[in-house]
Amino acid sequence: PHLERHDRQRILVINLAGKRTGFIVDSVSEVKKIYESSLEDAPSFSDEQSLYVKKVANLGQQKRMILIIELASMMETMTTGG
């Protein structure tokens, strides 16, 4: 549905398969550098969730786990309607 613009919205710009793509997101609470050494396979999720989350960043010192979204899979689903 159409949402009114507000001052917390941000545009997330990524390079995906050599193409620059932008997403309008509701808000951003933090920008974090994730090192590859922090990545682990994601725990078991539903079939649908497993399409989009294959890795997690385990930040043990901060007692945090961050889901890593597979944007390529998400974009493929959005363009194919799957």
Backbone as a chain_set.jsonl record, in Angstrom:
{"seq": "PHLERHDRQRILVINLAGKRTGFIVDSVSEVKKIYESSLEDAPSFSDEQSLYVKKVANLGQQKRMILIIELASMMETMTTGG", "coords": {"N": [[0.825, -1.209, 0.0], [0.283, 2.318, -0.502], [2.389, 4.524, 1.202], [2.729, 7.392, 3.222], [5.364, 9.75, 2.897], [8.037, 10.259, 5.239], [10.288, 11.773, 7.663], [12.038, 9.851, 8.711], [12.447, 7.893, 6.872], [14.67, 6.244, 4.622], [16.886, 5.835, 1.812], [18.146, 2.898, 0.69], [20.921, 2.005, -0.971], [22.221, -0.33, -3.168], [24.623, -2.416, -4.865], [23.858, -4.781, -7.164], [24.432, -7.581, -8.904], [25.94, -6.061, -10.691], [24.326, -3.885, -11.128], [23.005, -0.847, -9.976], [20.785, -0.465, -7.378], [17.945, 0.721, -5.606], [16.293, 0.854, -2.454], [13.509, 1.979, -0.695], [13.353, 2.415, 2.666], [11.671, 2.09, 5.831], [12.96, 3.086, 8.119], [16.252, 3.567, 9.529], [18.191, 2.187, 11.971], [20.787, 1.689, 12.598], [24.055, 1.516, 11.19], [26.229, -0.934, 10.325], [29.408, -2.449, 10.23], [30.099, -5.583, 9.037], [32.113, -8.293, 9.505], [33.447, -10.889, 7.473], [34.334, -13.077, 8.899], [32.57, -13.219, 10.982], [30.304, -14.371, 10.023], [27.87, -16.961, 9.877], [26.167, -20.046, 9.062], [22.665, -19.774, 8.752], [20.196, -20.519, 11.274], [17.589, -23.063, 11.202], [14.776, -22.074, 9.383], [11.447, -21.202, 8.272], [10.391, -22.456, 5.034], [9.96, -20.296, 3.264], [11.24, -18.151, 4.615], [13.827, -19.134, 4.584], [14.612, -18.723, 1.986], [15.434, -16.105, 1.917], [17.138, -15.604, 4.067], [20.154, -16.798, 4.627], [22.482, -16.662, 5.968], [23.84, -15.592, 9.137], [25.08, -12.991, 11.209], [27.087, -13.489, 13.827], [27.595, -11.833, 16.61], [29.216, -12.212, 19.121], [30.584, -10.897, 21.288], [29.033, -8.666, 21.624], [26.706, -9.807, 22.222], [24.766, -10.29, 20.222], [22.842, -11.219, 17.359], [22.626, -10.978, 13.936], [20.46, -11.038, 11.236], [21.231, -11.833, 7.911], [20.15, -10.616, 4.981], [19.396, -12.064, 1.871], [19.61, -10.306, -0.762], [19.609, -10.67, -3.54], [18.024, -12.957, -3.917], [15.629, -11.973, -2.926], [15.078, -9.902, -4.734], [14.781, -11.399, -7.071], [12.47, -12.854, -6.499], [10.675, -10.733, -6.311], [10.649, -9.767, -8.926], [9.802, -11.937, -10.421], [7.445, -12.56, -9.326], [7.136, -14.634, -7.604]], "CA": [[0.0, 0.0, 0.0], [0.982, 3.6, -0.535], [2.692, 5.107, 2.509], [3.177, 8.775, 3.189], [6.787, 9.965, 3.18], [8.34, 10.889, 6.521], [11.705, 12.116, 7.783], [12.86, 8.715, 9.137], [12.695, 7.026, 5.728], [15.976, 6.338, 3.983], [17.059, 5.046, 0.597], [19.239, 1.949, 0.796], [21.445, 1.811, -2.323], [23.114, -1.491, -3.236], [25.022, -2.901, -6.18], [23.405, -6.148, -7.263], [24.708, -8.111, -10.244], [26.454, -4.98, -11.519], [23.329, -2.825, -11.3], [22.702, -0.085, -8.775], [19.377, -0.602, -7.047], [17.6, 1.428, -4.379], [15.112, 0.477, -1.696], [13.064, 2.934, 0.322], [13.095, 1.695, 3.911], [10.939, 2.906, 6.799], [13.926, 3.786, 8.962], [17.534, 2.892, 9.763], [18.578, 2.43, 13.358], [22.226, 1.526, 12.768], [24.842, 1.024, 10.064], [27.221, -1.758, 11.001], [30.345, -3.198, 9.396], [30.086, -6.998, 9.411], [33.268, -8.994, 8.954], [33.124, -12.221, 6.97], [34.633, -14.054, 9.949], [31.423, -13.251, 11.891], [29.163, -15.006, 9.366], [27.595, -18.377, 10.101], [24.928, -20.492, 8.431], [21.468, -19.414, 9.529], [19.456, -21.662, 11.824], [16.434, -23.477, 10.392], [13.632, -21.184, 9.311], [10.434, -21.727, 7.358], [10.883, -22.51, 3.656], [9.957, -18.948, 2.699], [12.292, -17.371, 5.261], [15.123, -19.679, 4.174], [14.966, -18.142, 0.692], [15.979, -14.762, 2.091], [18.133, -15.543, 5.136], [21.003, -17.986, 4.579], [23.597, -16.412, 6.889], [23.659, -14.667, 10.25], [26.321, -12.468, 11.786], [27.082, -13.767, 15.256], [28.443, -10.847, 17.28], [29.225, -12.75, 20.474], [30.996, -9.92, 22.298], [27.916, -7.739, 21.832], [25.534, -10.65, 22.494], [23.803, -9.98, 19.167], [22.853, -11.992, 16.132], [21.988, -10.166, 12.899], [20.091, -11.806, 10.052], [21.756, -11.276, 6.663], [19.138, -10.822, 3.944], [19.886, -12.342, 0.521], [18.867, -9.366, -1.611], [19.439, -11.221, -4.888], [16.848, -13.828, -3.852], [14.448, -11.124, -2.729], [14.801, -9.21, -5.999], [14.292, -12.395, -8.023], [11.076, -13.124, -6.136], [9.883, -9.553, -6.622], [10.51, -9.599, -10.381], [9.11, -13.077, -11.01], [6.138, -12.698, -8.697], [7.107, -15.895, -6.859]], "C": [[0.86, 1.26, 0.0], [1.179, 4.119, 0.887], [3.15, 6.536, 2.326], [4.658, 8.847, 3.526], [6.939, 10.595, 4.555], [9.851, 11.006, 6.673], [12.593, 10.975, 8.278], [13.169, 7.765, 7.978], [14.075, 7.292, 5.14], [15.951, 5.532, 2.688], [18.312, 4.208, 0.779], [19.692, 1.649, -0.633], [22.428, 0.653, -2.285], [23.509, -1.739, -4.685], [24.701, -4.386, -6.215], [23.568, -6.605, -8.696], [25.126, -6.989, -11.199], [25.477, -3.846, -11.767], [23.067, -2.162, -9.959], [21.187, -0.086, -8.574], [19.109, 0.133, -5.746], [16.317, 0.904, -3.776], [14.762, 1.629, -0.772], [12.71, 2.112, 1.55], [12.451, 2.649, 4.906], [11.866, 3.701, 7.697], [15.201, 2.956, 9.045], [17.937, 3.225, 11.188], [20.093, 2.367, 13.546], [22.839, 1.086, 11.444], [26.037, 0.318, 10.685], [28.115, -2.44, 9.986], [30.373, -4.627, 9.93], [31.269, -7.676, 8.72], [32.876, -10.406, 8.559], [33.363, -13.295, 8.034], [33.484, -14.182, 10.966], [30.24, -14.023, 11.319], [29.093, -16.503, 9.659], [26.351, -18.746, 9.295], [23.763, -20.158, 9.353], [20.85, -20.667, 10.13], [18.271, -21.992, 10.922], [15.297, -22.473, 10.532], [12.568, -21.872, 8.474], [11.021, -21.723, 5.944], [10.979, -21.126, 3.042], [11.081, -18.099, 3.298], [13.679, -17.836, 4.816], [15.564, -19.176, 2.807], [15.746, -16.846, 0.866], [17.059, -14.655, 3.155], [18.918, -16.853, 5.137], [22.175, -17.875, 5.554], [23.143, -15.494, 8.018], [25.038, -14.183, 10.664], [26.209, -12.673, 13.286], [28.095, -12.843, 15.918], [28.461, -11.176, 18.769], [29.594, -11.747, 21.542], [29.87, -8.938, 22.614], [26.623, -8.475, 22.171], [24.397, -10.333, 21.528], [23.956, -10.957, 18.027], [22.044, -11.202, 15.113], [21.702, -11.058, 11.699], [20.62, -11.087, 8.815], [20.772, -11.625, 5.549], [19.819, -11.023, 2.593], [19.087, -11.484, -0.457], [18.661, -9.896, -3.019], [18.21, -12.125, -4.937], [15.574, -13.005, -3.721], [14.079, -10.419, -4.041], [14.252, -10.175, -7.032], [12.825, -12.707, -7.758], [10.186, -11.952, -6.52], [9.651, -9.421, -8.123], [9.764, -10.743, -11.043], [7.721, -13.283, -10.421], [5.999, -13.956, -7.877], [7.057, -15.655, -5.443]], "O": [[2.007, 1.255, 0.446], [0.237, 4.146, 1.68], [3.876, 6.851, 1.383], [5.146, 8.079, 4.356], [6.087, 11.369, 4.991], [10.605, 10.409, 5.904], [13.815, 11.123, 8.265], [14.06, 6.923, 8.092], [14.574, 8.417, 5.162], [15.102, 4.662, 2.498], [19.402, 4.737, 0.995], [18.924, 1.096, -1.42], [23.357, 0.645, -1.477], [22.814, -1.322, -5.612], [25.205, -5.159, -5.401], [22.918, -6.08, -9.6], [24.722, -6.967, -12.361], [25.772, -2.935, -12.541], [22.925, -2.833, -8.937], [20.42, 0.248, -9.477], [19.971, 0.16, -4.868], [15.375, 0.554, -4.486], [15.646, 2.195, -0.129], [11.867, 1.218, 1.484], [12.655, 3.861, 4.84], [11.594, 4.862, 8.004], [15.217, 1.783, 8.672], [18.016, 4.394, 11.567], [20.63, 2.908, 14.513], [22.208, 0.366, 10.67], [26.771, 0.906, 11.48], [27.628, -2.958, 8.981], [30.633, -4.859, 11.111], [31.397, -7.629, 7.497], [32.068, -11.045, 9.233], [32.665, -14.309, 8.06], [33.437, -15.151, 11.724], [29.279, -14.305, 12.035], [30.104, -17.205, 9.685], [25.578, -17.876, 8.896], [23.871, -20.25, 10.575], [20.964, -21.753, 9.562], [17.993, -21.259, 9.973], [14.914, -22.081, 11.634], [12.764, -22.999, 8.018], [12.028, -21.064, 5.688], [11.962, -20.809, 2.373], [11.791, -17.407, 2.57], [14.597, -17.026, 4.687], [16.754, -19.195, 2.495], [16.618, -16.526, 0.057], [17.829, -13.696, 3.143], [18.421, -17.886, 5.585], [22.785, -18.881, 5.918], [22.192, -14.725, 7.874], [26.036, -14.883, 10.488], [25.337, -12.096, 13.936], [29.304, -13.045, 15.802], [27.809, -10.51, 19.573], [28.979, -11.737, 22.608], [29.767, -8.439, 23.735], [25.58, -7.856, 22.381], [23.249, -10.137, 21.924], [25.046, -11.461, 17.758], [20.913, -10.801, 15.387], [22.591, -11.75, 11.205], [20.472, -9.872, 8.689], [20.59, -12.796, 5.218], [20.704, -10.257, 2.213], [18.021, -11.887, -0.921], [17.639, -9.604, -3.639], [17.437, -12.066, -5.894], [14.559, -13.318, -4.343], [12.906, -10.353, -4.408], [13.352, -9.819, -7.792], [12.03, -12.812, -8.693], [9.07, -12.15, -7.0], [8.572, -9.009, -8.548], [9.159, -10.562, -12.099], [6.923, -14.067, -10.934], [4.892, -14.327, -7.487], [7.028, -16.602, -4.657]]}, "num_chains": 1, "name": "protein.A"}
